Amino acid sequence: MNNLKQYEAWFITGSQHLYGEETLRQVADHSREIAQALDQGLRIPVKIVFKPIVTTPDEIYHLIQEANTSGSCIGIITWMHTFSPAKMWIRGLQILQKPLLHLHTQYNRDIPWSEIDMDFMNLNQSAHGDREFGFIASRMQIKRKVVVGYWKDEKVSAQINRWARAACGWHDWQGARFVRFGDNMRQVAVTEGDKVEAELRLGYSVNTHGVGDLVNAINEVSDKQIDLLCEEYADNYTLATTLQKGKSQYASLQEAAKIETGLHSFLKEGNYKGFTDTFEDLHGLKQLPGIASQRLMAKGYGFGAEGDWKTAALVRAMKVMATGLPGGNSFMEDYTYHFEPGNEMVLGAHMLEICESIADGKPSCEIHPLGIGGKEDPVRLVFNVATGPALNASIVDMGNHFRLLVNEVEAIKPPHPLPKLPVARVLWKPYPDMQTGCTAWILAGGAHHTCFSQNISSECLEDFATMAGLEFVLIDKKTDLRQLKNELRWNVVCK
C-alpha cells in the first residue's frame, strides 16, 4: 500500500483491418505515446501499460481474459483511435472483471485546417469510433467511467488519477480479510449487515474471533517489545506527565503498548487488513484499545468500533486510495452539534479511536477515565484536526443492496479551547448547510459511523461505487431535498 506503482492499468486501443497496415502502425505508435505520457505524468499513481492494439474479437477476448487473471492489473483503459466495430467487443466485455475507464480523446488536439484530407479522417476517428464503443458498453450495461478531453490536458489526467485510485481500493478489497473481536454493540441496527452478501458482491470476508484469541497474542508480547514501543510513544507524542517512565501511570502506557503489539501481531499473522472491537466485549483485556486502534489505522489498517465491519472495510479502502497524498483518513462519528443560528457545526469524535493521520500538529498522549466498558482507564492520542475541505463517507446495508453515502464538509478551527474533552476531535460544517445536510443524511439512512477524509474526492468515491456496484448518494453544495427524496425513491425502484 505504500506505493501504488506496483499496480497497472492496461491501455487498450481498438481498431480494425479496414484501413491497412500503415494506418494500424500509426494507431499503435500514437497509442504507445499516449500510454507512456500518462505513465510518466505526476498525477496518476499506477503504471499505465501499453498493450498491443486489438483488431479482432479473439484478440479482444484473450487480452481481457489476461487482464482478469493478472494480479497487478487494477483495470483497463480503452480508446478507439479509429472505428472499431463494437460487436467485436461483446465476448470480451462479457467476461470483464476489472474496472473499465473509457477514454474519449484523440491523438491530435486541433484540426489541421489547411492539411486535413481523407487519410487524416480515416486515421483519426475517435469522435465516432468511441461512440460505437459507448453504445455496446451501454447496451451491455457495463459499469465504467467515461473521461472526455485531450489526453495532454491536466483535467483528463486528474480524472484518470481519481479513477485509478478508486480501482486500487477496489482491487485491495478482493480477497481481503477483516476480523471482528466480539460481536457488534448489542441492539444496534446500522452496524449489522449481510456478511455473505458483502463477500459475494464486494470481495472481502469478515469473520469473528473471540477476544480470548486476541488476549493470547497479547500475552505473548515480550517486555523488550513493550519497552521499545513505549520509547516510540515518548519520541512521537507529547506524553502526559503521569504516563512518563517512573511516574504513577506508566504501567498503563506499558499495557497500551502490550495491547498494540499483540493486536498488530494478530493482524499480520492472519493477513487481516482491518478489524473491529467493542467496549461490550473486553474479556481478558485491561483497557479498551485506544492508542492501538489509532496507530494501526495510521499504518493503513481499517477500523470500525462496536463491531462495525462495513466502516472498517471502507476506512481501509479509502486509505489505499489516498496512498501518497497529503492529509489522512480516519474512522469517525458525528458526536454532538452546535446549533448557534448562522454558525451551525458538527463536532466529530469517538470514545478513543480517531486516526493520527488527520492530526493538526503533534498529538498528545494522555490517559483519562472512559466511563463505559468497565475496564481500566485507556491511553489515547488527543489532538485537533486541520481545517479545509473534507468529506464523510458511510456504507450501509439497505437489505437488497449496499449504499455509499458521502457528505462534503468544511473542517474548521474550534472557536474556543476544549480543555476538558479528552479525545481527538474535528469540527466541521456540512454542505450545503446544517439543516439540509443532516436531513439528507438521515433520509438516506446514513450511519453514525463514517470515514472522514481530507484527501479523497467525492468523484473518486463515485468511481469506487460504480466499480463495486454500490448505490451512490452525494450530499454537496448543490443538494436539494426534494430532488434527493426523488433520487432515493427512484433508486429503490431500480433495485
Coordinates of C-alpha atoms in Angstrom, one line a residue, residues 25-283:
R25 CA 1.1 1.1 -37.4
Q26 CA 0.3 4.8 -36.8
V27 CA -2.5 3.8 -34.4
A28 CA -0.1 1.7 -32.4
D29 CA 2.6 4.4 -32.4
H30 CA 0.1 7.0 -31.2
S31 CA -1.4 4.7 -28.5
R32 CA 2.1 3.9 -27.2
E33 CA 2.9 7.6 -27.0
I34 CA -0.3 8.4 -25.1
A35 CA 0.2 5.5 -22.7
Q36 CA 3.8 6.5 -22.0
A37 CA 2.8 10.1 -21.4
L38 CA 0.1 9.2 -18.9
D39 CA 2.5 6.8 -17.2
Q40 CA 5.3 9.3 -16.9
G41 CA 3.0 12.1 -15.6
L42 CA 3.0 13.0 -12.0
R43 CA -0.7 12.7 -11.4
I44 CA -1.5 9.0 -12.0
P45 CA -0.3 6.8 -9.2
V46 CA -0.3 3.4 -11.0
K47 CA 1.7 2.2 -14.1
I48 CA -0.1 2.9 -17.4
V49 CA 0.9 -0.1 -19.5
F50 CA 0.6 0.0 -23.3
K51 CA -0.9 -3.2 -24.8
P52 CA -0.8 -4.1 -28.5
I53 CA -3.8 -2.7 -30.4
V54 CA -6.8 -5.1 -30.8
T55 CA -8.5 -5.6 -34.2
T56 CA -10.4 -8.9 -33.9
P57 CA -12.9 -10.4 -31.4
D58 CA -10.3 -13.1 -30.4
E59 CA -7.6 -10.5 -29.7
I60 CA -10.0 -8.6 -27.5
Y61 CA -11.3 -11.6 -25.7
H62 CA -7.8 -13.0 -24.9
L63 CA -6.4 -9.7 -23.7
I64 CA -9.3 -9.1 -21.4
Q65 CA -9.0 -12.7 -20.1
E66 CA -5.4 -11.9 -19.4
A67 CA -6.3 -8.7 -17.6
N68 CA -8.8 -10.6 -15.4
T69 CA -6.1 -13.1 -14.2
S70 CA -3.3 -10.5 -13.7
G71 CA -2.6 -9.9 -10.1
S72 CA -1.1 -6.5 -10.8
C73 CA -3.8 -5.2 -13.3
I74 CA -6.3 -3.0 -11.4
G75 CA -8.3 -2.0 -14.5
I76 CA -8.3 -1.3 -18.2
I77 CA -8.4 2.0 -20.2
T78 CA -10.0 1.7 -23.6
W79 CA -9.7 4.1 -26.6
M80 CA -10.9 3.8 -30.1
H81 CA -8.4 5.6 -32.3
T82 CA -10.2 4.6 -35.4
F83 CA -13.6 3.0 -35.8
S84 CA -13.6 -0.4 -34.0
P85 CA -16.9 -2.2 -34.8
A86 CA -18.4 -2.9 -31.3
K87 CA -19.7 -6.4 -31.9
M88 CA -16.1 -7.4 -31.8
W89 CA -16.0 -6.3 -28.1
I90 CA -19.1 -8.3 -26.9
R91 CA -17.3 -11.5 -25.9
G92 CA -14.5 -9.6 -24.2
L93 CA -16.8 -7.3 -22.3
Q94 CA -19.0 -10.2 -21.2
I95 CA -16.1 -11.7 -19.2
L96 CA -14.5 -8.4 -18.0
Q97 CA -14.0 -8.5 -14.2
K98 CA -11.8 -5.4 -13.8
P99 CA -12.8 -1.8 -13.7
L100 CA -13.2 0.0 -17.0
L101 CA -12.3 3.6 -18.0
H102 CA -13.3 4.7 -21.5
L103 CA -11.0 7.5 -22.6
H104 CA -12.7 9.6 -25.3
T105 CA -9.8 11.5 -26.7
Q106 CA -7.9 11.8 -30.0
Y107 CA -4.2 11.9 -30.8
N108 CA -4.3 15.5 -32.3
R109 CA -5.7 18.3 -30.3
D110 CA -6.6 20.6 -33.2
I111 CA -8.0 20.1 -36.7
P112 CA -5.1 20.7 -39.2
W113 CA -7.3 23.1 -41.2
S114 CA -5.0 23.5 -44.3
E115 CA -3.9 19.9 -44.5
I116 CA -6.8 17.7 -43.5
D117 CA -7.6 15.0 -46.1
M118 CA -9.3 11.6 -46.1
D119 CA -6.2 9.8 -44.9
F120 CA -6.3 12.0 -41.8
M121 CA -10.0 11.4 -41.4
N122 CA -9.6 7.6 -41.7
L123 CA -6.9 7.6 -39.0
N124 CA -8.5 10.0 -36.5
Q125 CA -12.0 8.7 -36.0
S126 CA -12.3 8.8 -32.2
A127 CA -15.2 11.2 -32.4
H128 CA -17.5 8.4 -33.8
G129 CA -15.4 5.3 -33.0
D130 CA -15.7 5.9 -29.3
R131 CA -19.5 6.4 -29.7
E132 CA -19.7 2.9 -31.3
F133 CA -17.9 1.5 -28.3
G134 CA -20.0 3.6 -25.9
F135 CA -23.2 2.1 -27.4
I136 CA -22.2 -1.5 -26.8
A137 CA -21.0 -0.8 -23.3
S138 CA -24.4 0.8 -22.5
R139 CA -26.3 -1.9 -24.3
M140 CA -24.5 -4.5 -22.2
Q141 CA -24.9 -2.3 -19.0
I142 CA -21.2 -2.3 -18.4
K143 CA -20.2 -0.2 -15.4
R144 CA -17.5 2.2 -16.4
K145 CA -16.1 5.7 -16.2
V146 CA -16.1 7.9 -19.3
V147 CA -13.4 10.6 -19.5
V148 CA -13.6 13.1 -22.3
G149 CA -10.9 15.5 -23.4
Y150 CA -7.4 15.9 -24.9
W151 CA -5.0 13.4 -23.4
K152 CA -2.4 16.1 -22.5
D153 CA -5.0 18.1 -20.6
E154 CA -4.4 18.2 -16.8
K155 CA -8.2 17.8 -16.3
V156 CA -8.1 14.5 -18.1
S157 CA -5.1 13.1 -16.2
A158 CA -6.8 14.3 -12.9
Q159 CA -9.9 12.2 -13.7
I160 CA -7.8 9.2 -14.6
N161 CA -5.9 9.7 -11.4
R162 CA -9.1 9.6 -9.3
W163 CA -10.4 6.5 -11.2
A164 CA -7.1 4.7 -10.7
R165 CA -7.1 5.4 -7.0
A166 CA -10.6 4.1 -6.7
A167 CA -9.6 1.0 -8.7
C168 CA -6.7 0.4 -6.3
G169 CA -9.2 0.5 -3.4
W170 CA -11.5 -2.0 -5.2
H171 CA -8.5 -4.2 -6.1
D172 CA -7.4 -4.2 -2.4
W173 CA -10.9 -5.4 -1.3
Q174 CA -10.7 -8.5 -3.5
G175 CA -9.9 -11.4 -1.2
A176 CA -9.3 -9.0 1.8
R177 CA -9.9 -10.3 5.3
F178 CA -11.3 -8.4 8.2
V179 CA -11.6 -9.7 11.7
R180 CA -14.1 -8.8 14.4
F181 CA -13.2 -9.2 18.1
G182 CA -16.5 -9.9 19.6
D183 CA -19.9 -9.0 18.0
N184 CA -21.4 -5.6 17.3
M185 CA -22.8 -3.4 20.0
R186 CA -26.0 -5.0 21.3
Q187 CA -29.3 -3.9 19.8
V188 CA -27.6 -1.5 17.3
A189 CA -29.1 -1.8 13.7
V190 CA -26.7 0.0 11.4
T191 CA -23.6 -1.8 12.3
E192 CA -25.3 -5.1 11.3
G193 CA -25.3 -6.4 7.8
D194 CA -25.1 -9.3 5.5
K195 CA -21.5 -10.5 5.5
V196 CA -22.2 -13.3 3.0
E197 CA -23.6 -10.7 0.5
A198 CA -20.6 -8.5 1.2
E199 CA -18.2 -11.3 0.2
L200 CA -20.3 -12.1 -2.9
R201 CA -20.6 -8.5 -4.1
L202 CA -17.7 -6.7 -2.6
G203 CA -15.0 -9.3 -2.5
Y204 CA -13.9 -9.2 1.2
S205 CA -14.6 -11.6 4.0
V206 CA -15.5 -10.8 7.6
N207 CA -15.1 -13.3 10.4
T208 CA -15.1 -13.2 14.2
H209 CA -12.5 -14.3 16.7
G210 CA -13.2 -14.4 20.4
V211 CA -11.4 -11.8 22.4
G212 CA -9.6 -14.6 24.1
D213 CA -7.7 -15.3 20.9
L214 CA -6.5 -11.7 20.9
V215 CA -5.6 -11.9 24.6
N216 CA -3.4 -14.9 23.8
A217 CA -1.5 -12.9 21.3
I218 CA -1.2 -10.0 23.7
N219 CA 0.2 -12.2 26.4
E220 CA 3.0 -13.4 24.1
V221 CA 4.4 -9.9 23.9
S222 CA 7.8 -9.6 25.5
D223 CA 9.0 -6.9 27.9
K224 CA 11.5 -5.8 25.4
Q225 CA 8.8 -5.2 22.7
I226 CA 6.8 -3.2 25.3
D227 CA 9.8 -1.0 26.3
L228 CA 10.6 -0.3 22.6
L229 CA 7.1 0.8 21.8
C230 CA 6.9 3.0 25.0
E231 CA 10.0 4.7 23.8
E232 CA 8.4 5.3 20.4
Y233 CA 5.4 6.8 22.2
A234 CA 7.7 9.2 24.1
D235 CA 9.5 10.2 20.9
N236 CA 6.5 10.8 18.7
Y237 CA 4.0 12.3 21.1
T238 CA 3.7 14.7 24.0
L239 CA 3.4 12.3 26.9
A240 CA 1.2 13.3 29.9
T241 CA 3.4 13.6 32.9
T242 CA 1.8 10.7 34.7
L243 CA 2.5 8.4 31.7
Q244 CA 6.2 9.1 31.7
K245 CA 8.7 6.5 32.7
G246 CA 8.8 6.2 36.5
K247 CA 5.6 8.1 37.0
S248 CA 2.3 6.9 38.6
Q249 CA 0.6 5.7 35.4
Y250 CA 3.5 4.4 33.4
A251 CA 2.2 0.9 33.8
S252 CA -1.0 1.9 31.9
L253 CA 1.3 3.1 29.0
Q254 CA 3.0 -0.3 29.1
E255 CA -0.3 -2.1 28.9
A256 CA -1.4 0.0 25.9
A257 CA 1.9 -0.8 24.2
K258 CA 1.4 -4.5 25.0
I259 CA -2.1 -4.4 23.5
E260 CA -0.9 -2.6 20.4
T261 CA 2.0 -5.0 19.8
G262 CA -0.2 -8.1 20.3
L263 CA -3.0 -6.8 18.1
H264 CA -0.6 -5.9 15.3
S265 CA 0.9 -9.3 15.5
F266 CA -2.5 -11.0 15.3
L267 CA -3.4 -8.9 12.3
K268 CA -0.1 -9.6 10.5
E269 CA -0.3 -13.4 11.2
G270 CA -3.8 -13.6 10.0
N271 CA -3.2 -11.4 6.9
Y272 CA -6.1 -9.1 8.0
K273 CA -6.5 -5.6 6.5
G274 CA -8.7 -4.3 9.3
F275 CA -10.6 -5.1 12.5
T276 CA -13.4 -4.2 14.8
D277 CA -13.8 -4.3 18.6
T278 CA -16.5 -3.4 21.0
F279 CA -16.4 -2.0 24.6
E280 CA -19.1 -4.6 25.4
D281 CA -16.7 -7.5 24.9
L282 CA -13.3 -6.9 26.6
H283 CA -12.9 -10.1 28.5

